Coordinates of C-alpha atoms in Angstrom, one line a residue:
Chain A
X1462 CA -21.1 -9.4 -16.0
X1463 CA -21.6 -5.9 -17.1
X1464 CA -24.6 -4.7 -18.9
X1465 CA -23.8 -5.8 -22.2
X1466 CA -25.4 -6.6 -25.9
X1467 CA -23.3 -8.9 -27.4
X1468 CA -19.7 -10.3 -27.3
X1469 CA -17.4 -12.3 -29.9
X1470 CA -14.0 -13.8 -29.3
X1471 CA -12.4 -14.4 -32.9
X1472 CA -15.5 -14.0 -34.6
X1473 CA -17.6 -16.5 -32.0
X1474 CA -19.9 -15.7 -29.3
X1475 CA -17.9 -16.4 -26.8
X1476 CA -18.1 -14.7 -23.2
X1477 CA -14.3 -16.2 -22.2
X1478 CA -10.8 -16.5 -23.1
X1479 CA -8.1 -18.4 -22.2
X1480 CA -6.3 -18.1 -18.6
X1481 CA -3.0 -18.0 -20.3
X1482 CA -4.3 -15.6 -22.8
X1483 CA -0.8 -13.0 -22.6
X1484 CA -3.4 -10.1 -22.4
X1485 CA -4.2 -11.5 -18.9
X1486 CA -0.3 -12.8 -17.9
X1487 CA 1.2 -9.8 -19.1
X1488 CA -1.3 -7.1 -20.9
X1489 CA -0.1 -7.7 -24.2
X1490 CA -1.9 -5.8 -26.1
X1491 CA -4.7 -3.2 -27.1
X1492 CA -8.0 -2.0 -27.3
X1493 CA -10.1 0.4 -29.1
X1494 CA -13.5 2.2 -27.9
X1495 CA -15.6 3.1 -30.7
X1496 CA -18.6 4.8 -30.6
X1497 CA -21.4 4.0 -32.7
X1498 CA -24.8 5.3 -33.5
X1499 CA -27.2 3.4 -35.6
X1500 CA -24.9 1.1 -36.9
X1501 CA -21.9 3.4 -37.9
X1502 CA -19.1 4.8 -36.1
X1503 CA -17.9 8.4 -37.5
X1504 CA -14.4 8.1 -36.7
X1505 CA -14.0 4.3 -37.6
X1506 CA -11.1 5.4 -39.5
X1507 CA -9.3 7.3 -36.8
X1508 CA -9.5 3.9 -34.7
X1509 CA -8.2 1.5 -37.2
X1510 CA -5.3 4.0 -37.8
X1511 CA -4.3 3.9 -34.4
X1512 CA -5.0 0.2 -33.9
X1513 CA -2.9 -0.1 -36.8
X1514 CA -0.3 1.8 -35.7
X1515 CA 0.1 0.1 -32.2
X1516 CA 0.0 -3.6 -33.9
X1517 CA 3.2 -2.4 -35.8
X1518 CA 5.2 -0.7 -32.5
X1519 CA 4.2 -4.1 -30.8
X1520 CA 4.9 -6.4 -33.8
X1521 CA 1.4 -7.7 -33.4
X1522 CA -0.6 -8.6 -37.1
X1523 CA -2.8 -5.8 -38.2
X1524 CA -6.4 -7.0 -37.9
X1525 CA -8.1 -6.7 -41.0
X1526 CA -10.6 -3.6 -40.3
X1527 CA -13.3 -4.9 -42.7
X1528 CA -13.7 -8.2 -40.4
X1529 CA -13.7 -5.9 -37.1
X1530 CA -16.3 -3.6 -38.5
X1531 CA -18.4 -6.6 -39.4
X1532 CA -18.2 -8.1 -36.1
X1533 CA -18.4 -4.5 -34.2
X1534 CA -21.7 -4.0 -36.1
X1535 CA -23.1 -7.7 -35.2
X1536 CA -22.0 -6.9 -32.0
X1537 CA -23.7 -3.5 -31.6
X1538 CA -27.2 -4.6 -32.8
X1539 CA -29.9 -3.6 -31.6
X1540 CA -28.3 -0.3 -29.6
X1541 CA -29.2 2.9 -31.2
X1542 CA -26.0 4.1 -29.1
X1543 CA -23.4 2.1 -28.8
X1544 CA -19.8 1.9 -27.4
X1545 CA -18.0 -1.2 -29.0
X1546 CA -14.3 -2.3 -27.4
X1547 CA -12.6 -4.0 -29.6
X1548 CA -9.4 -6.1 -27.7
X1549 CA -6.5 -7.3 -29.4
X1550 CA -4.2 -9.1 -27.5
X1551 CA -0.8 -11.3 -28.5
X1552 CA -3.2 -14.6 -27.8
X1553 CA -2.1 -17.8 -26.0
X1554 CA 1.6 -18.5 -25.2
X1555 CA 3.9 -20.0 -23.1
X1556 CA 5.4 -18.8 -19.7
X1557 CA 7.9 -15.8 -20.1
X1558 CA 8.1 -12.7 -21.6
X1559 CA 9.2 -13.7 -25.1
X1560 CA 7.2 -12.9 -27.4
X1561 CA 5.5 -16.4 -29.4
X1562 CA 7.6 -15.5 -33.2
X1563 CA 3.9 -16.6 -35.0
X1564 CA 1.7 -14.9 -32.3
X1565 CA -2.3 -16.5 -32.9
X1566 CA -3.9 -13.5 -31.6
X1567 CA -7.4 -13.1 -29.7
X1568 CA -10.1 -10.4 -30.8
X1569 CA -12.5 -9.4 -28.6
X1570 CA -15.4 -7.1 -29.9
X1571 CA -18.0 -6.7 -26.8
X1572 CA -20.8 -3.9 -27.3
X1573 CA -22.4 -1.9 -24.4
X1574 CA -24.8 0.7 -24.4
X1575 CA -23.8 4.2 -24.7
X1576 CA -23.6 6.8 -22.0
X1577 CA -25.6 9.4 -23.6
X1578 CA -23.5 12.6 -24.9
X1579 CA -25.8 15.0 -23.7
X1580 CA -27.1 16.8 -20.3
X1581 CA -26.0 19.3 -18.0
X1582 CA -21.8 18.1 -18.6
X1583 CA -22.2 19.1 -22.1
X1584 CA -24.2 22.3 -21.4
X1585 CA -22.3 24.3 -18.3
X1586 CA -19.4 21.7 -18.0
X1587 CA -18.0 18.6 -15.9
X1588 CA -16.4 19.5 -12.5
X1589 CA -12.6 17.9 -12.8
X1590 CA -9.7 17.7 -9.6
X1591 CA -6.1 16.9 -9.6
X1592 CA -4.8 13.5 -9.1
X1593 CA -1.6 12.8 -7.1
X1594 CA 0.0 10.1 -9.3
X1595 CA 2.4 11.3 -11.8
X1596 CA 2.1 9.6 -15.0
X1597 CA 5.6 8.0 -15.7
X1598 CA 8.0 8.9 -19.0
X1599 CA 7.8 6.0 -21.3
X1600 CA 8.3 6.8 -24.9
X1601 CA 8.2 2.8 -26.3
X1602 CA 4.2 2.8 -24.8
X1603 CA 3.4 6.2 -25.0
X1604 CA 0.4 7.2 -27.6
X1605 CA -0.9 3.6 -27.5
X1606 CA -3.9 2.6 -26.3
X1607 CA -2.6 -0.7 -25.0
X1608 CA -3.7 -2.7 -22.0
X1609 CA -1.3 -1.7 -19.2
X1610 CA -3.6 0.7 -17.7
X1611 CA -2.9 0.2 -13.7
X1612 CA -1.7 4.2 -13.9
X1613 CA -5.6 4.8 -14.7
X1614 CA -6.9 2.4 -12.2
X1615 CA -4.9 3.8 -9.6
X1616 CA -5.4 7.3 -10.4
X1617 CA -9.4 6.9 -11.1
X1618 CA -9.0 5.2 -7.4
X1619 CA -8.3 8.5 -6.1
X1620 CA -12.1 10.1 -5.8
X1621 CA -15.4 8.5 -5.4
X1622 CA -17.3 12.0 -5.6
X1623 CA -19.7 11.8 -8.8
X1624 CA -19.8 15.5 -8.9
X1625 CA -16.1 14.6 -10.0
X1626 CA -16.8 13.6 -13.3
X1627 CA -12.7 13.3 -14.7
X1628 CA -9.0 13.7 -12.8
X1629 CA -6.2 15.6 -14.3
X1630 CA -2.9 13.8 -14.6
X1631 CA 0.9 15.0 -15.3
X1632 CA 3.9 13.3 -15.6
X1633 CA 6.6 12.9 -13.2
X1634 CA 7.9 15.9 -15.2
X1635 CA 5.2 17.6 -13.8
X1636 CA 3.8 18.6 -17.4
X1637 CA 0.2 18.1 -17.5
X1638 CA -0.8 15.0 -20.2
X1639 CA -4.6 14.0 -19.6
X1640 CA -7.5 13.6 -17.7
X1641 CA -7.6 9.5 -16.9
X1642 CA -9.8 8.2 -19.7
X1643 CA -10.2 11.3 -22.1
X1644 CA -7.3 14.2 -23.4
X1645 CA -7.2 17.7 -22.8
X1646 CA -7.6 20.9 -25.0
X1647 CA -7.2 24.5 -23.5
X1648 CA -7.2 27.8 -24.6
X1649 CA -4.2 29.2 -23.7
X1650 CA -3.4 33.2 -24.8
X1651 CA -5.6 32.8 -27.7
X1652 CA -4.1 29.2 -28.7
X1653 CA -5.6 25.8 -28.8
X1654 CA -3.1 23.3 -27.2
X1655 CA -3.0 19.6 -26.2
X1656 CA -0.6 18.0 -24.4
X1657 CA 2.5 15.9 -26.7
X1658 CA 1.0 11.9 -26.2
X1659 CA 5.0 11.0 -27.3
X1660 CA 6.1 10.3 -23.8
X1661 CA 3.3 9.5 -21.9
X1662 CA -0.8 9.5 -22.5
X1663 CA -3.0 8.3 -25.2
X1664 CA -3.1 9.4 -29.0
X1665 CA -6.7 9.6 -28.6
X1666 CA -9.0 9.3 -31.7
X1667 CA -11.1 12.5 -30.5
X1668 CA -8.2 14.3 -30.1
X1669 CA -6.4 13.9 -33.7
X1670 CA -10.1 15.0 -34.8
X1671 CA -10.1 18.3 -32.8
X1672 CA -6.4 18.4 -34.0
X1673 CA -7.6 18.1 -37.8
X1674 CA -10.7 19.7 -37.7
X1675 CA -9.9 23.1 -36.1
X1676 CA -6.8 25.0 -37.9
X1677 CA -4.6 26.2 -35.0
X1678 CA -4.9 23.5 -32.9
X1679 CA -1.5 22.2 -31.8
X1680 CA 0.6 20.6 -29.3
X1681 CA 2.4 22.1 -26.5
X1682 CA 3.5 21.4 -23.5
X1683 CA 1.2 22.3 -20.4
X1684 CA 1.8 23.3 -16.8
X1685 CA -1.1 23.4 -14.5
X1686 CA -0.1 27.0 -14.2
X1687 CA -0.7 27.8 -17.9
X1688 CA -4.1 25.9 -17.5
X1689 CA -5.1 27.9 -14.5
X1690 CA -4.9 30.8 -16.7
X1691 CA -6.6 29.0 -20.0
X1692 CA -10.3 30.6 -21.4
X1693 CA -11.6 27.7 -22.7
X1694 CA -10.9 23.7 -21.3
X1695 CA -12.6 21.0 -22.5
X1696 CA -12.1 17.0 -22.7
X1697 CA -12.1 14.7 -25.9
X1698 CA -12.8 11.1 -25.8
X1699 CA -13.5 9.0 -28.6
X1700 CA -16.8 7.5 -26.5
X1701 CA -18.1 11.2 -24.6
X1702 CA -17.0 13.6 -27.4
X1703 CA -16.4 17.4 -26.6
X1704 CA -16.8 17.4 -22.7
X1705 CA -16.4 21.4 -21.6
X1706 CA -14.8 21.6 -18.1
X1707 CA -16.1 24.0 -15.2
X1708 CA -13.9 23.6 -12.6
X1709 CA -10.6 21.9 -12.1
X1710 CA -10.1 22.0 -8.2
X1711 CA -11.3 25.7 -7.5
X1712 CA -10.4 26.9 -10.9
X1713 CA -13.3 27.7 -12.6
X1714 CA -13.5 27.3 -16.6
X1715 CA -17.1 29.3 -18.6
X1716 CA -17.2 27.0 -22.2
X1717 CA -16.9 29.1 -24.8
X1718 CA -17.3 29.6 -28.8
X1719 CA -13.8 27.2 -29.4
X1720 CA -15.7 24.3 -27.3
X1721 CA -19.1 24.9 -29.0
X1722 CA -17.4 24.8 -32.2
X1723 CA -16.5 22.1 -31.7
X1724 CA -19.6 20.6 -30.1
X1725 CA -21.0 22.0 -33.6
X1726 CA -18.1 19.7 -35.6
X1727 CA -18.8 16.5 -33.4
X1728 CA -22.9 16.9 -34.2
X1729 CA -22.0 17.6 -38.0
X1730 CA -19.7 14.3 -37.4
X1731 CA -22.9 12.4 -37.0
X1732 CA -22.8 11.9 -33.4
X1733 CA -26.6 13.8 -32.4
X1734 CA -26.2 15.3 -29.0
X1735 CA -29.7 14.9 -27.7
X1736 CA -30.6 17.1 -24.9
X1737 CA -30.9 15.0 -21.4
Chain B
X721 CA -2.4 -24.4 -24.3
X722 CA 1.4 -24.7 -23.0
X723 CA 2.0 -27.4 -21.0
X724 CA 0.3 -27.4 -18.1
X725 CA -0.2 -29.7 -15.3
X726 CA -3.3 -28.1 -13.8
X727 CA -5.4 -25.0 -13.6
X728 CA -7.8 -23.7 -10.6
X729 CA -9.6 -20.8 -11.3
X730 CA -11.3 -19.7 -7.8
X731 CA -10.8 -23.0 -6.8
X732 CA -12.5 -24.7 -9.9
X733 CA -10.7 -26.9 -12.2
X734 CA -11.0 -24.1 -15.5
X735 CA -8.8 -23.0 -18.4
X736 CA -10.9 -19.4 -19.2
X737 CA -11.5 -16.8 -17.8
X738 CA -14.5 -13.8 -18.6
X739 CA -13.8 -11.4 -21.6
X740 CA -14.9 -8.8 -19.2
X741 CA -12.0 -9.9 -16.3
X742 CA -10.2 -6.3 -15.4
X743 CA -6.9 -8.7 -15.2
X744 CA -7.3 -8.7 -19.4
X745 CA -9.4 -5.3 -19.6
X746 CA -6.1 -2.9 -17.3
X747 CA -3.9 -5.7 -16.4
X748 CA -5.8 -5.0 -13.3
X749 CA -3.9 -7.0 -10.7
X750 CA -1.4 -9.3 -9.6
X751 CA 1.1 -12.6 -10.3
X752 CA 3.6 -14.6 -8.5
X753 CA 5.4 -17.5 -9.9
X754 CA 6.5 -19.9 -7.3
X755 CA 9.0 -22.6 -7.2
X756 CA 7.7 -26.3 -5.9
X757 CA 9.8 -29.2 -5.2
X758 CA 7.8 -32.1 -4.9
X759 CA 5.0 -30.5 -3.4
X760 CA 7.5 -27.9 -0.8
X761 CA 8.0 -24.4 -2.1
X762 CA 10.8 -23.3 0.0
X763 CA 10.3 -19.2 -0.8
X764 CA 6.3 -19.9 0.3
X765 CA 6.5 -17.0 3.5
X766 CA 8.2 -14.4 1.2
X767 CA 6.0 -15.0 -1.7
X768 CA 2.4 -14.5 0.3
X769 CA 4.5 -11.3 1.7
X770 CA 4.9 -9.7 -1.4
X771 CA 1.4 -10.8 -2.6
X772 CA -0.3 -9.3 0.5
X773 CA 1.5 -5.9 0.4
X774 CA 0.6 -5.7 -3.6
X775 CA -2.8 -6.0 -2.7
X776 CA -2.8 -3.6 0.0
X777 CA -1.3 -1.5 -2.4
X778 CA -3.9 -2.1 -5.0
X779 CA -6.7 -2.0 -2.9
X780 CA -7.4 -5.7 -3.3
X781 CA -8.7 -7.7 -0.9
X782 CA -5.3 -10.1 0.5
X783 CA -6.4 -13.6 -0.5
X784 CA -6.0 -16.8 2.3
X785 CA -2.5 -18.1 2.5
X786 CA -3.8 -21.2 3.3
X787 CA -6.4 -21.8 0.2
X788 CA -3.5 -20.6 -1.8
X789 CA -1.1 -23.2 -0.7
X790 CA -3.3 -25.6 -1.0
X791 CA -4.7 -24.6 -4.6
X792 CA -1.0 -24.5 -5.5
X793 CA -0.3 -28.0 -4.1
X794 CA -3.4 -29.4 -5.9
X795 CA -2.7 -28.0 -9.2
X796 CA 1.1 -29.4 -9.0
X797 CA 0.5 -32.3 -8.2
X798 CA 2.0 -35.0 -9.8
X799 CA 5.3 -32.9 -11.0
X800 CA 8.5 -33.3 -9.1
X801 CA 10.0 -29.5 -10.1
X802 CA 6.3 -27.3 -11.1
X803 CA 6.0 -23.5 -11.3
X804 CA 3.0 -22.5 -10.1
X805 CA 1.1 -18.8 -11.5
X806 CA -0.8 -17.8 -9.1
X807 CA -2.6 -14.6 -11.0
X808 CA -4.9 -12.3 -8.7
X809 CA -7.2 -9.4 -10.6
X810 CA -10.0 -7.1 -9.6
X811 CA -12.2 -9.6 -11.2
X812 CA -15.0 -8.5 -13.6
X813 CA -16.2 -5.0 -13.6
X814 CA -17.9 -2.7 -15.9
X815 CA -16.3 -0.7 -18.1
X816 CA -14.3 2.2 -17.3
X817 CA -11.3 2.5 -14.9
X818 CA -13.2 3.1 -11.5
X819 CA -12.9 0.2 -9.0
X820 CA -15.6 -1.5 -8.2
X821 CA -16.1 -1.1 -4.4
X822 CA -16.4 -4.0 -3.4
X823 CA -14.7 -6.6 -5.7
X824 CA -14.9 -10.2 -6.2
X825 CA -11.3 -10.6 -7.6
X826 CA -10.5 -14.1 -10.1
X827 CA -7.7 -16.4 -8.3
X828 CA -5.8 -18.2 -11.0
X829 CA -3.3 -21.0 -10.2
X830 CA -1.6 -22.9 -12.8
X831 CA 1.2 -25.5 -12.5
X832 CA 4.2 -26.2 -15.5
X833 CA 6.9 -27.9 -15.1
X834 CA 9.8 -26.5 -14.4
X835 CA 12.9 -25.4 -16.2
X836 CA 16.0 -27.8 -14.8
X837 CA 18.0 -26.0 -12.1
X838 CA 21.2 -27.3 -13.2
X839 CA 23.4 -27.2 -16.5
X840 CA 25.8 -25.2 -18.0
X841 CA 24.7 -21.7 -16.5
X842 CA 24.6 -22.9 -13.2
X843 CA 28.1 -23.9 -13.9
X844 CA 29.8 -20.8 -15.9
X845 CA 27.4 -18.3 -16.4
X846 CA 25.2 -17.3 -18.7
X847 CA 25.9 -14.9 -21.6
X848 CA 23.2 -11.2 -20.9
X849 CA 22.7 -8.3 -23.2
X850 CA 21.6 -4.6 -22.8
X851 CA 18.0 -3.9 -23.9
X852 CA 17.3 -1.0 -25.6
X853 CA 14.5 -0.6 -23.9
X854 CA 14.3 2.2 -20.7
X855 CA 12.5 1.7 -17.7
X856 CA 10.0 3.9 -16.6
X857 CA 10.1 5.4 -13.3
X858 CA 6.8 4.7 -11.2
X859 CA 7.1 4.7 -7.6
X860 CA 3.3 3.8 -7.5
X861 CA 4.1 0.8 -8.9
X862 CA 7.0 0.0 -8.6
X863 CA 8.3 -3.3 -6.3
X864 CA 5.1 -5.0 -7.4
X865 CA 4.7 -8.4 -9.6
X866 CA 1.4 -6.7 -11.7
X867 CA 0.0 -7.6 -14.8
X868 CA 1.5 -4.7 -17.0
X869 CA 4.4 -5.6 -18.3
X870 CA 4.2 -4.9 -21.6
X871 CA 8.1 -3.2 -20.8
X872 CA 9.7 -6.8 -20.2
X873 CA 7.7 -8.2 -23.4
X874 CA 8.9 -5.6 -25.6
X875 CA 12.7 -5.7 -23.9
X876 CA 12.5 -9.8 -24.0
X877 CA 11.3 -9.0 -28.1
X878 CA 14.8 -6.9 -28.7
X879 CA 16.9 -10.2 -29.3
X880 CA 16.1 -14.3 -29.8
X881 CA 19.7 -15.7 -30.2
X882 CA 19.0 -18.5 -28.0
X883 CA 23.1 -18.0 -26.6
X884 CA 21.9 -14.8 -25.1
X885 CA 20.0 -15.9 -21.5
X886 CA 19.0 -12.2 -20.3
X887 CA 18.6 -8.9 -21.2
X888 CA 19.7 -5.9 -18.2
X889 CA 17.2 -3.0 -18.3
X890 CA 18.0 0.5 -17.6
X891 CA 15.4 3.0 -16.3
X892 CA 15.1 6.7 -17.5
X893 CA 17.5 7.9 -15.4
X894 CA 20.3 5.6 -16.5
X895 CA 20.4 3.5 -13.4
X896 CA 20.8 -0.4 -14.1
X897 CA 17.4 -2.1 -12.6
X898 CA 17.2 -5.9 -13.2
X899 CA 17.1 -8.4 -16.1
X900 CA 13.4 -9.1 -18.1
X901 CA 12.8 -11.5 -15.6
X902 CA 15.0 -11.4 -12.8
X903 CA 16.9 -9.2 -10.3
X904 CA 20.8 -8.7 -10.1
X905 CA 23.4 -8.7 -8.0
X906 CA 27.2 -7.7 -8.5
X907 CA 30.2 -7.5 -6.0
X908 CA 31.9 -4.0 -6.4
X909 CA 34.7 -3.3 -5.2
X910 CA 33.7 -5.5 -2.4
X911 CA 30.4 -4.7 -1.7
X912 CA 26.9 -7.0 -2.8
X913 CA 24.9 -4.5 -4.2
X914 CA 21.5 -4.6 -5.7
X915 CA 19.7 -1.7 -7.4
X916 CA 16.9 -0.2 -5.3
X917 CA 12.9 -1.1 -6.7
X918 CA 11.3 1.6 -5.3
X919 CA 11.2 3.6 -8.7
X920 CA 11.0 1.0 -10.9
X921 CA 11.4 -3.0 -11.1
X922 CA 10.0 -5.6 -8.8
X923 CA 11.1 -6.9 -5.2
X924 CA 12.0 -10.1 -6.4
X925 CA 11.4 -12.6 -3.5
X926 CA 14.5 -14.0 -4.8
X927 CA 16.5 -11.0 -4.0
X928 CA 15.0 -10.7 -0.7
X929 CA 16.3 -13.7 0.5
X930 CA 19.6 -13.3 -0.9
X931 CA 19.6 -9.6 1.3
X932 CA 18.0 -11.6 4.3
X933 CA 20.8 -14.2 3.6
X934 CA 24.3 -12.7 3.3
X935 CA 25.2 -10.0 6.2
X936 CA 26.4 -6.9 4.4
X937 CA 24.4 -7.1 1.0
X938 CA 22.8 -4.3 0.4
X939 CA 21.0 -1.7 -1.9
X940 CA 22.4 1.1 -3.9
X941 CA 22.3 2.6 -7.4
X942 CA 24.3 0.6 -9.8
X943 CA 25.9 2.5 -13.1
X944 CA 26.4 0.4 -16.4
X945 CA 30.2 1.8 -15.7
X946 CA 30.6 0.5 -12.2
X947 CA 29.0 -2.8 -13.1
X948 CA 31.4 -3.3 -15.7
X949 CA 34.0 -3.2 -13.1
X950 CA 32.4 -5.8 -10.4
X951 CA 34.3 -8.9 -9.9
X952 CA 31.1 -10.9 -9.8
X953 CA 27.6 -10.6 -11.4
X954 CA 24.7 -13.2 -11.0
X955 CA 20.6 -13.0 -11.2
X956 CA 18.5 -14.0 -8.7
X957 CA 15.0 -15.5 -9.3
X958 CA 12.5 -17.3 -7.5
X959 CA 12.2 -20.0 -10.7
X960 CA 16.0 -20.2 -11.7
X961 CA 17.3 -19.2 -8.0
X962 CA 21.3 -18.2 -8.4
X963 CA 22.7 -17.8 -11.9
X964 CA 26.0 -16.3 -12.4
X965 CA 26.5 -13.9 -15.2
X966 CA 29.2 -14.9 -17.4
X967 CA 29.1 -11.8 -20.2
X968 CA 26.8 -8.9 -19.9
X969 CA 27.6 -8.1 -23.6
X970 CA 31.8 -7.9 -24.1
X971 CA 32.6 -7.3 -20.3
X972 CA 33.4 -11.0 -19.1
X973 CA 33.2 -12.0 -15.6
X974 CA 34.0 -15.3 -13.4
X975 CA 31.4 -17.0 -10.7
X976 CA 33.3 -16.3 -7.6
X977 CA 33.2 -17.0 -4.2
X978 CA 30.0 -14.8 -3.7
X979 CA 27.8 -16.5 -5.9
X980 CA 29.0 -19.8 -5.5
X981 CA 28.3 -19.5 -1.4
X982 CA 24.5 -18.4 -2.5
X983 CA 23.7 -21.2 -4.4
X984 CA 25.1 -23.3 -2.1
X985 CA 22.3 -21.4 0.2
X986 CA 20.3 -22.2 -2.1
X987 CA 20.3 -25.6 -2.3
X988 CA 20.1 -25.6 1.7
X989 CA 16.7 -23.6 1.2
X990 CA 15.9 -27.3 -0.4
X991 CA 16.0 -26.6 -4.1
X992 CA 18.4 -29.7 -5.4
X993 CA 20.7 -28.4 -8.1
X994 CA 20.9 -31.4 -9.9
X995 CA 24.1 -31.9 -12.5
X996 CA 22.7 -31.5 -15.8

């Protein structure tokens, strides 16, 4: 079992679900990670949106958030920093696809302790590579953060250098989407862009915050040509925050005053980025 | 709980599984569901063939035939027609997407009973629908029986008039795949053709006996035009075996010759079609 504070299943301490939970049979469902410190997650709100969101495209009930920030805060006690997954799936049904009509879902809030968001990564940058697998088109799952997530495993498969620290994935369109578990800003001629998340990828939380908080940001398509010729690159993720990127392959990226910015916004978020 | 004869989880009588397995974290592995006739399942060879290339796939370590078969036989014990689950993940890992490097996968085997091979749509056909729902092209994983198939959930979701047996998919590209849970076959303009799974869909073991079965079946890309033209239709599955199509929405067709010679191969394999 992995180093872990505390885990609830509907609200129980529990460290098990059933074996013909539909999350296991089929992935049927979602998750959140949540970053807290002391207590309180910063973009709390961002999660629930998106968790909301994903319950209606599935035609899973909404959770009701004040019960999951309860149990995310029982769950997190005792960690100063926390990351808190939070697992919905379509519960306990019988064999086949079809979906129960009165689904009894199953809520798993586990807590681990934080990787810290600070060091070297956050200072000069985390080294990145290109991963062979093509993401595939799928607008019905695309944005969610559900649990059919084999693409990842399969593309995080590809290097077991630590000096690697993410891998760059496009789509079979060949348009650049994401790095496996974070999204991807760049500078690009002057103009913040992020990949579209409406055919492939993750809506992440981090990323609607960069989105929000910096006027200019949008969305764009990206080829890895346009990236090779970007200013700035740098990696959100709801659990690392604003990663700056050094080198994809032999590209090499220097952060600049658009990533610090926003290393600025995440601090003033009330996420402290202690230095390693 | 459905109903359930009996549940082995790595070999132990169990009905959970950890929070923390990467089968409910990624849908991080495997299933194959397996027809038994009082303690035989005739399809046995093909099954552990197209378990043991999905793990070579997925980097897994290929389980024992032989424990299988007999976890299988143990857990459906007692039913005269069981479906056995056998459900392989990377077992329990810590967060994140990175494979652990040496994995101690979770071995699930349940046994139901099964649905009656006999009745009505044995007989004439049953009625199938057009799903919505597009494909996505993968050729990493396509062919395999994994655990994301939040695709066939949300396509099975798109109707419940309990007339309506199947739903065809599509993939991006417009090609016709397979039903939710089964592959298809249709005779056009002479020829048994089956649509090709190496960019989307899964190798049904079904459908590979049928090809191993009937000289001059073969595979090629099927249009929703040219299948409206086919003088037969049926869908192969290792559960329900040979069921002609009688409808796919307004397009009728007639169990021919074709179909009626494969389930006559069928019951030679030694799955009794019983008269309902």
């Amino acid at each position: 079992m992995p180093a872990v504070s505390r885990v609830l299943v509907n609200g129980m301490a529990a460290t098990t679900v059933s074996a013909f939970d539909r999350g296991l049979s089929y992935g049927d469902g979602l998750f959140e990670t949540i970053r807290f410190v002391v207590g309180r997650a910063p973009l709390w709100e961002r999660h629930m949106q998106r968790l909301g969101e994903g319950c209606l495209r599935l035609r899973l009930p909404v959770p009701e958030p004040a019960q999951l920030l309860g149990e995310a805060i029982a769950a997190a006690e005792g960690l100063t920093h926390a990351v808190v997954r939070i697992t919905l799936t379509r519960g306990v049904g019988e064999r086949g696809y079809a979906p129960p009509p009165s689904p009894c879902t199953t809520r798993i809030v586990a807590a681990f302790e934080a990787p810290p968001m600070a060091g070297e990564g956050y200072a000069i940058g985390v080294r990145v590579r290109w991963c062979a697998l093509r993401l595939a088109v799928q607008p019905q799952l695309a944005g969610m953060k559900h649990l059919n997530r084999l693409e990842q495993v399969m593309a995080r498969a590809e290097w077991n250098d630590p000096a690697i620290a993410e891998g760059l994935l496009c789509d079979t369109d060949g348009g650049v989407v994401s790095a496996t578990m974070a999204n991807l800003f760049a500078l690009i001629d002057g103009d913040l862009v992020t990949p579209s998340v409406e055919r492939g990828g993750v809506a992440g939380v981090a990323r609607a915050e960069v989105l929000a908080a910096r006027a200019g940001g949008r969305v764009a398509r990206i080829t890895p040509e346009e990236l090779e010729r970007a200013s700035e690159v740098f990696l959100t993720s709801a659990v690392r925050g604003i990663l700056p990127v050094q080198a994809v392959g032999d590209t090499v990226y220097v952060p600049g005053p658009v990533t610090r910015a926003l290393q600025q916004h995440w601090r003033g978020l009330g996420f402290p980025m202690e230095q390693a």
